[in-house]
Short mmCIF file of C-alpha atoms in Angstrom, two decimals:
data_model
loop_
_atom_site.label_atom_id
_atom_site.label_comp_id
_atom_site.label_asym_id
_atom_site.label_seq_id
_atom_site.Cartn_x
_atom_site.Cartn_y
_atom_site.Cartn_z
CA MET A 1 166.87 49.59 -212.03
CA ARG A 2 163.97 47.21 -212.19
CA ARG A 3 164.44 44.49 -214.74
CA SER A 4 161.61 44.68 -217.27
CA LYS A 5 162.20 43.98 -220.96
CA ARG A 6 158.65 44.91 -221.86
CA TRP A 7 159.29 48.64 -221.86
CA GLY A 8 163.03 48.90 -222.40
CA GLY A 9 163.01 48.75 -226.20
CA PHE A 10 160.37 51.37 -226.86
CA PHE A 11 159.56 54.16 -224.43
CA PHE A 12 162.59 54.66 -222.21
CA PRO A 13 165.42 54.80 -224.82
CA VAL A 14 163.96 57.96 -226.31
CA LEU A 15 163.60 59.51 -222.86
CA GLY A 16 167.22 58.58 -222.21
CA LEU A 17 168.29 60.74 -225.13
CA LEU A 18 166.06 63.61 -224.10
CA GLY A 19 167.22 63.53 -220.51
CA ALA A 20 170.88 63.52 -221.51
CA ALA A 21 170.44 66.38 -223.93
CA ALA A 22 168.04 68.74 -222.26
CA GLY A 23 168.26 68.14 -218.52
CA PRO A 24 165.47 68.16 -215.94
CA GLY A 25 162.89 70.87 -215.85
CA ARG A 26 162.99 71.78 -219.50
CA LEU A 27 159.50 72.37 -220.85
CA ARG A 28 160.54 71.26 -224.29
CA ALA A 29 161.96 67.76 -224.39
CA GLN A 30 164.28 69.06 -227.07
CA ASP A 31 164.78 72.30 -228.95
CA VAL A 32 166.68 73.82 -231.85
CA LEU A 33 169.38 75.56 -229.80
CA ASP A 34 170.19 72.34 -227.89
CA LEU A 35 170.80 70.49 -231.14
CA THR A 36 173.06 73.20 -232.57
CA GLU A 37 175.41 72.80 -229.58
CA ILE A 38 175.50 69.05 -228.77
CA ARG A 39 177.85 67.37 -231.26
CA ASN A 40 177.21 63.69 -230.50
CA PRO A 41 173.70 63.36 -229.05
CA PRO A 42 173.86 60.41 -226.62
CA ARG A 43 171.35 57.65 -227.25
CA PHE A 44 170.65 54.06 -226.38
CA THR A 45 169.83 52.70 -229.85
CA PRO A 46 170.91 53.60 -233.43
CA THR A 47 167.43 54.79 -234.49
CA MET A 48 164.76 56.43 -232.40
CA GLY A 49 162.21 59.21 -232.44
CA PHE A 50 159.18 60.70 -230.78
CA ILE A 51 156.09 62.74 -231.44
CA ARG A 52 155.04 65.03 -228.61
CA ALA A 53 151.49 66.40 -228.43
CA GLY A 54 150.23 68.45 -225.52
CA TYR A 55 149.84 71.95 -224.18
CA THR A 56 152.21 74.36 -222.44
CA PHE A 57 151.09 77.06 -220.00
CA SER A 58 152.80 79.94 -218.24
CA PHE A 59 151.54 81.45 -214.98
CA PRO A 60 152.86 84.66 -213.38
CA SER A 61 153.09 84.99 -209.62
CA GLY A 62 151.28 88.30 -210.08
CA GLU A 63 150.23 89.93 -213.34
CA ALA A 64 151.77 93.22 -214.47
CA LYS A 65 150.28 93.89 -217.89
CA ASP A 66 152.20 97.14 -218.31
CA ARG A 67 155.39 95.03 -218.30
CA ASP A 68 153.93 92.17 -220.38
CA LYS A 69 154.06 89.88 -217.38
CA ARG A 70 150.99 87.73 -217.84
CA GLY A 71 149.90 84.16 -218.55
CA ASP A 72 150.02 82.47 -221.92
CA SER A 73 149.46 79.04 -223.45
CA PHE A 74 150.20 77.25 -226.68
CA PRO A 75 149.97 73.74 -228.21
CA ASP A 76 153.14 71.81 -227.44
CA LEU A 77 153.68 69.91 -230.71
CA SER A 78 157.01 68.54 -231.85
CA PHE A 79 158.64 65.75 -233.83
CA TYR A 80 162.14 64.34 -233.35
CA TYR A 81 164.00 61.62 -235.27
CA ILE A 82 167.63 60.44 -235.25
CA THR A 83 169.33 57.51 -237.00
CA ASP A 84 172.80 56.19 -237.80
CA LYS A 85 171.81 54.79 -241.19
CA MET A 86 170.54 56.44 -244.36
CA PHE A 87 169.52 54.38 -247.40
CA GLY A 88 171.26 51.34 -245.91
CA LYS A 89 174.60 53.09 -245.45
CA ALA A 90 176.40 54.32 -242.34
CA ALA A 91 175.43 57.96 -241.92
CA ASN A 92 173.88 60.33 -239.40
CA PHE A 93 170.50 61.98 -239.86
CA THR A 94 168.69 64.15 -237.32
CA PHE A 95 165.47 66.10 -237.72
CA TYR A 96 163.53 68.16 -235.21
CA GLY A 97 160.46 70.31 -235.73
CA GLY A 98 158.61 72.19 -233.01
CA ARG A 99 156.91 75.46 -232.17
CA GLU A 100 160.25 77.32 -231.87
CA GLY A 101 161.66 76.13 -235.21
CA ALA A 102 163.19 73.31 -237.24
CA TYR A 103 166.61 71.63 -237.33
CA LEU A 104 168.11 69.23 -239.88
CA SER A 105 171.50 67.51 -239.75
CA MET A 106 173.12 65.07 -242.20
CA GLY A 107 176.56 63.52 -241.78
CA GLN A 108 178.68 60.69 -243.14
CA PRO A 109 182.17 59.18 -242.80
CA ALA A 110 184.83 61.17 -244.64
CA PHE A 111 188.41 60.98 -245.96
CA ASN A 112 188.56 57.21 -245.33
CA LEU A 113 189.70 57.98 -241.78
CA ARG A 114 188.28 56.16 -238.78
CA GLY A 115 185.91 58.30 -236.75
CA VAL A 116 186.09 61.34 -239.05
CA ARG A 117 182.75 62.64 -240.29
CA THR A 118 181.46 65.58 -242.25
CA ARG A 119 178.16 67.16 -241.26
CA MET A 120 175.76 69.64 -242.83
CA GLU A 121 173.29 71.40 -240.55
CA PHE A 122 170.38 73.72 -241.27
CA TRP A 123 168.05 75.41 -238.82
CA TYR A 124 165.28 77.96 -238.99
CA ARG A 125 163.65 79.83 -236.13
CA PRO A 126 160.61 81.70 -237.50
CA TRP A 127 159.20 83.14 -234.26
CA THR A 128 162.15 84.65 -232.43
CA PHE A 129 161.43 87.34 -229.82
CA TYR A 130 163.93 89.99 -228.75
CA ARG A 131 163.33 91.51 -225.32
CA GLU A 132 165.56 94.42 -224.33
CA GLY A 133 165.26 95.59 -220.75
CA PHE A 134 166.81 95.87 -217.31
CA TYR A 135 166.19 94.74 -213.73
CA ASP A 136 164.79 97.04 -211.07
CA GLY A 137 165.44 94.85 -208.06
CA SER A 138 163.78 91.56 -208.98
CA LYS A 139 161.44 93.20 -211.52
CA PHE A 140 162.30 93.03 -215.21
CA ILE A 141 161.42 96.26 -217.08
CA PRO A 142 161.19 95.77 -220.89
CA THR A 143 162.32 98.78 -222.92
CA LEU A 144 162.22 97.50 -226.51
CA GLN A 145 160.54 94.38 -227.91
CA TYR A 146 160.44 93.15 -231.48
CA LYS A 147 160.31 89.95 -233.55
CA GLY A 148 162.77 88.18 -235.79
CA GLN A 149 163.56 85.21 -238.01
CA GLU A 150 166.84 83.31 -238.00
CA TYR A 151 168.24 81.19 -240.85
CA ARG A 152 171.49 79.23 -240.52
CA GLY A 153 173.50 76.68 -242.49
CA ARG A 154 176.69 75.07 -241.21
CA LEU A 155 179.28 72.64 -242.64
CA GLY A 156 181.72 70.95 -240.29
CA VAL A 157 184.29 68.19 -239.88
CA LEU A 158 184.04 66.08 -236.71
CA PHE A 159 187.03 63.98 -235.68
CA PRO A 160 188.35 62.09 -232.62
CA ALA A 161 190.61 64.24 -230.44
CA THR A 162 192.03 61.34 -228.40
CA SER A 163 192.91 57.73 -229.15
CA ARG A 164 190.34 56.39 -226.65
CA GLY A 165 187.47 57.77 -228.72
CA ASN A 166 185.53 59.55 -225.94
CA THR A 167 186.61 63.04 -226.98
CA PHE A 168 185.67 64.66 -230.27
CA ALA A 169 186.44 68.01 -231.86
CA GLU A 170 184.65 69.79 -234.67
CA VAL A 171 185.59 72.70 -236.88
CA ALA A 172 182.66 74.21 -238.77
CA ALA A 173 181.92 77.20 -240.97
CA TYR A 174 178.46 78.75 -241.13
CA TRP A 175 176.40 81.36 -242.91
CA GLY A 176 173.05 82.85 -242.03
CA ARG A 177 170.59 85.68 -242.23
CA ASP A 178 168.67 87.52 -239.52
CA ARG A 179 165.47 89.42 -240.25
CA PHE A 180 163.59 91.70 -237.85
CA SER A 181 160.16 93.31 -237.73
CA ARG A 182 158.19 95.51 -235.39
CA SER A 183 155.38 93.93 -233.41
CA SER A 184 152.35 95.18 -231.50
CA GLN A 185 154.63 95.29 -228.44
CA THR A 186 157.21 97.58 -230.08
CA LYS A 187 156.94 101.07 -228.63
CA GLU A 188 156.21 104.14 -230.72
CA PRO A 189 157.29 106.46 -232.26
CA SER A 190 159.35 104.39 -234.66
CA ASN A 191 162.00 107.09 -235.07
CA LEU A 192 162.78 106.83 -231.33
CA TYR A 193 162.27 103.10 -230.73
CA MET A 194 164.19 101.59 -233.62
CA ILE A 195 164.66 97.91 -234.41
CA PRO A 196 167.78 96.49 -236.16
CA ASP A 197 168.08 96.31 -239.92
CA ASP A 198 168.29 92.86 -241.48
CA PHE A 199 171.80 91.50 -241.90
CA GLN A 200 173.84 88.49 -243.02
CA ALA A 201 176.35 86.72 -240.79
CA ALA A 202 179.16 84.21 -241.31
CA GLY A 203 181.66 82.62 -238.98
CA VAL A 204 183.70 79.67 -237.76
CA ARG A 205 182.92 77.56 -234.69
CA VAL A 206 185.26 75.15 -232.89
CA SER A 207 183.66 72.59 -230.56
CA LEU A 208 185.09 70.06 -228.13
CA GLU A 209 182.98 67.30 -226.60
CA THR A 210 184.12 64.67 -224.13
CA GLY A 211 182.58 62.00 -221.94
CA LYS A 212 180.30 59.02 -222.14
CA ILE A 213 176.74 58.41 -220.96
CA LEU A 214 175.99 54.99 -219.44
CA TYR A 215 172.53 53.46 -219.73
CA ASP A 216 170.50 50.92 -217.84
CA ARG A 217 170.19 47.99 -220.23
CA TYR A 218 166.48 47.43 -219.49
CA THR A 219 165.03 50.92 -219.22
CA GLY A 220 167.43 52.64 -221.63
CA LEU A 221 167.65 55.67 -219.31
CA PRO A 222 170.98 57.25 -218.29
CA ASN A 223 172.23 55.88 -214.98
CA GLY A 224 175.86 57.02 -215.00
CA GLY A 225 178.55 58.94 -216.83
CA ALA A 226 178.93 62.52 -217.97
CA LEU A 227 179.05 64.60 -221.16
CA LEU A 228 180.78 67.98 -221.49
CA THR A 229 180.54 70.23 -224.55
CA LEU A 230 182.54 73.44 -225.02
CA TRP A 231 182.49 75.76 -228.03
CA GLY A 232 183.78 79.09 -229.25
CA GLU A 233 183.09 81.01 -232.44
CA ARG A 234 184.14 84.05 -234.41
CA GLU A 235 181.41 85.81 -236.40
CA VAL A 236 181.39 88.65 -238.90
CA ASN A 237 178.30 90.43 -240.25
CA ASP A 238 177.23 93.19 -242.61
CA ALA A 239 174.89 94.92 -240.13
CA SER A 240 174.48 98.67 -240.55
CA GLY A 241 172.60 101.49 -238.86
CA GLU A 242 171.77 102.24 -235.26
CA PHE A 243 168.88 100.82 -233.26
CA GLY A 244 167.62 100.88 -229.69
CA THR A 245 165.78 103.24 -227.35
CA PRO A 246 166.01 107.02 -226.77
CA GLY A 247 168.29 106.31 -223.80
CA TRP A 248 170.52 103.80 -225.56
CA GLU A 249 171.19 103.71 -229.28
CA SER A 250 174.01 101.69 -230.78
CA SER A 251 175.11 99.94 -233.94
CA LEU A 252 176.08 96.29 -234.12
CA PRO A 253 179.87 95.80 -234.46
CA SER A 254 180.94 93.80 -237.50
CA LYS A 255 182.92 91.16 -235.54
CA PHE A 256 182.24 89.12 -232.40
CA TRP A 257 183.71 86.39 -230.24
CA ARG A 258 181.28 84.04 -228.48
CA ALA A 259 181.63 80.98 -226.27
CA GLY A 260 179.46 78.48 -224.44
CA GLY A 261 179.27 75.08 -222.83
CA ARG A 262 177.01 72.50 -221.24
CA LEU A 263 177.45 69.59 -218.86
CA SER A 264 175.29 66.56 -218.03
CA TYR A 265 176.25 64.24 -215.17
CA TYR A 266 174.49 61.11 -213.87
CA TYR A 267 175.22 59.27 -210.64
CA PRO A 268 173.44 56.04 -209.57
CA ALA A 269 172.58 56.95 -205.97
CA ASP A 270 170.59 53.81 -205.12
CA LYS A 271 168.52 51.09 -206.70
CA ASP A 272 165.96 52.74 -209.00
CA GLN A 273 167.34 56.21 -208.13
CA VAL A 274 169.70 58.44 -210.13
CA LEU A 275 171.14 61.85 -209.30
CA GLU A 276 171.20 64.17 -212.33
CA PHE A 277 173.09 67.44 -212.75
CA HIS A 278 172.79 69.63 -215.83
CA ALA A 279 174.29 73.05 -216.53
CA VAL A 280 174.48 75.35 -219.54
CA GLY A 281 176.22 78.71 -219.95
CA ARG A 282 177.06 81.24 -222.64
CA TYR A 283 179.29 84.26 -222.98
CA PHE A 284 178.68 87.05 -225.50
CA ASP A 285 180.53 90.24 -226.27
CA LYS A 286 178.83 93.07 -224.34
CA GLU A 287 178.25 94.86 -227.68
CA ASP A 288 176.50 91.80 -229.13
CA ARG A 289 173.12 93.38 -228.56
CA ILE A 290 171.11 90.98 -230.73
CA LEU A 291 171.95 87.69 -229.01
CA THR A 292 172.16 89.31 -225.57
CA TYR A 293 168.43 90.05 -225.77
CA ASP A 294 167.27 86.94 -227.61
CA ALA A 295 164.39 85.89 -225.34
CA SER A 296 164.69 82.17 -226.10
CA LYS A 297 167.45 82.10 -223.47
CA PRO A 298 168.10 84.06 -220.24
CA ILE A 299 168.47 87.80 -221.00
CA GLY A 300 172.09 88.90 -220.63
CA ASN A 301 175.50 88.81 -222.27
CA ARG A 302 176.57 86.15 -219.75
CA PHE A 303 174.49 83.49 -218.07
CA VAL A 304 174.76 80.13 -216.34
CA GLN A 305 171.81 77.92 -215.46
CA ALA A 306 172.10 74.70 -213.46
CA ASN A 307 169.61 72.02 -212.41
CA LEU A 308 170.10 69.31 -209.80
CA GLY A 309 167.51 66.52 -209.92
CA TYR A 310 166.84 63.16 -208.31
CA ARG A 311 165.08 60.54 -210.43
CA TRP A 312 162.93 57.94 -208.64
CA HIS A 313 161.62 54.97 -210.62
CA LEU A 314 158.31 54.28 -208.92
CA SER A 315 157.67 51.21 -211.09
CA ASP A 316 158.78 49.66 -214.36
CA THR A 317 156.62 52.18 -216.24
CA MET A 318 156.71 55.30 -214.09
CA TYR A 319 159.22 57.77 -212.68
CA VAL A 320 159.28 61.21 -211.09
CA LEU A 321 162.20 63.64 -211.12
CA PRO A 322 162.07 66.59 -208.66
CA PHE A 323 164.82 69.17 -209.13
CA LEU A 324 166.31 72.43 -207.88
CA ALA A 325 167.37 75.21 -210.25
CA ALA A 326 169.77 78.16 -210.04
CA GLN A 327 170.50 80.89 -212.57
CA TYR A 328 173.09 83.65 -212.90
CA VAL A 329 172.77 86.48 -215.43
CA ARG A 330 174.84 89.55 -216.24
CA VAL A 331 172.97 92.29 -218.06
CA ALA A 332 173.31 96.03 -218.74
CA ASP A 333 171.28 98.65 -216.92
CA GLU A 334 168.73 100.86 -218.70
CA PHE A 335 171.29 103.17 -220.31
CA ASN A 336 174.19 100.69 -220.70
CA GLN A 337 176.23 102.58 -218.12
CA SER A 338 176.95 99.54 -215.93
CA GLN A 339 176.40 95.79 -215.72
CA ASP A 340 174.13 94.17 -213.13
CA GLU A 341 174.64 90.63 -211.85
CA LYS A 342 171.57 88.72 -210.73
CA PHE A 343 170.97 85.34 -209.11
CA PHE A 344 167.67 83.46 -209.30
CA PHE A 345 166.48 80.19 -207.82
CA GLY A 346 163.65 77.74 -208.38
CA GLY A 347 162.73 74.12 -208.93
CA GLY A 348 160.08 71.77 -210.20
CA PHE A 349 159.50 68.19 -211.32
CA SER A 350 159.14 65.93 -214.35
CA PHE A 351 156.79 62.94 -214.36
CA ARG A 352 156.51 60.12 -216.92
CA TRP A 353 154.03 57.25 -217.01
CA SER A 354 154.12 54.70 -219.82
CA LEU A 355 150.59 53.86 -220.97
CA GLY A 356 151.73 51.24 -223.47
CA LYS A 357 154.70 50.11 -225.48
CA LYS A 358 154.97 53.38 -227.36
CA VAL A 359 152.74 55.92 -225.61
CA SER A 360 153.46 57.81 -222.40
CA PHE A 361 151.87 60.58 -220.39
CA TYR A 362 154.10 63.45 -219.25
CA VAL A 363 153.87 66.38 -216.86
CA ASP A 364 156.68 68.95 -216.56
CA TYR A 365 156.47 71.82 -214.10
CA SER A 366 159.11 74.42 -213.26
CA TYR A 367 159.38 77.63 -211.29
CA LEU A 368 162.14 80.24 -211.46
CA SER A 369 162.21 83.49 -209.48
CA ASN A 370 163.43 85.26 -212.64
CA GLU A 371 160.17 86.48 -214.19
CA SER A 372 161.95 87.18 -217.51
CA ARG A 373 161.82 83.60 -218.76
CA GLU A 374 161.53 82.31 -222.33
CA PRO A 375 158.23 82.93 -224.20
CA VAL A 376 155.62 80.20 -224.51
CA GLY A 377 153.65 81.12 -227.65
CA ILE A 378 154.45 82.51 -231.10
CA HIS A 379 152.30 85.65 -231.16
CA LYS A 380 153.20 87.61 -228.00
CA ASP A 381 156.31 87.90 -225.88
CA TYR A 382 154.82 87.38 -222.43
CA PHE A 383 156.89 86.18 -219.48
CA SER A 384 156.20 84.72 -216.05
CA GLU A 385 157.75 82.59 -213.32
CA HIS A 386 155.74 79.33 -213.62
CA ARG A 387 155.71 76.84 -216.49
CA LEU A 388 153.55 73.75 -216.92
CA SER A 389 153.54 71.34 -219.85
CA THR A 390 151.46 68.16 -220.17
CA GLY A 391 150.40 65.75 -222.86
CA LEU A 392 151.38 62.52 -224.62
CA GLU A 393 154.64 61.32 -226.14
CA ILE A 394 154.54 58.68 -228.87
CA THR A 395 157.86 56.93 -229.49
CA PHE A 396 159.13 54.77 -232.33
CA GLY A 397 162.37 53.03 -233.22
CA GLY A 398 164.34 51.68 -230.30
CA LEU A 399 165.49 48.12 -229.86
#
């Protein structure tokens, strides 16, 4: 990497965290679901944060208003802060707030044991969309759409799993509530197109995280290393009643197993160039109809998404990261008689240009052949293949 101390302590350390956590091609530099999975967010300095202010757009390759495939846009506003000290004492504090929700985490050393920490987490997603549907070839046909709110609280114990200190495990218990409501996109009549009743949920999650991210000492960006996170959970709920469409009605079982994982890998390919690989996947019970059709992720009870990017540092204050993307989903057909497996491909780029010690200009663009991508706004559940986000990022903390 180029050797410039001017920018290393301000702008790039925050981007190093975001790149390690979210991967290339993400429209949001961070989001609530990322933070609920990553147990030790990698970072270059003990305290850092950012304010992101811009606009996000979605563009379909061809509109199909009868299927809610159309363009949308929304202000891209978010705030992120993380520190290893609270009130002068060793502790962990993380806060994120953005258009998809809010996340708060507080942790501290526990039991007078080296490396052992307790952690309380809370998150709230007020504008969750649920998008039931199936694929007709490459077309996604929505059959039932509705809105929801998700509340969660979790208490866990994080401890080293090996003597070297690069592998950590966490055991956590959680409680939450899910609420649902019809929207203007929910089909009528209501006695045939039924949404779920509200319910409470509780469970236990076990997580394992291993690896280490290496950073360039001047830019603060990842230039080597890897981080792998795996998790599994058992959940129980008090859901009751059937919901769904005339062709497929079901009730939510009271118990579920779930699992997931994510991997980030960085390889210094050449001077000022880094190869990045990021992948995330989740597995749900095929009867877990709520999370299967949560539109904030790929639709399906199983999915894997991977991005391969190549970061070029064009100067001390500017870089571009083109990438390729691939996605696998497994989802039920219209009447839940069989499971379809689909593969989608795409790509895009991320661009950053530092305008000063703490302000940078960003452009993120991505394309995926799966038209059923995550929503952009908070009022309508539209979907399309193209995403574009641009604006300013203001950073603070750092060295």
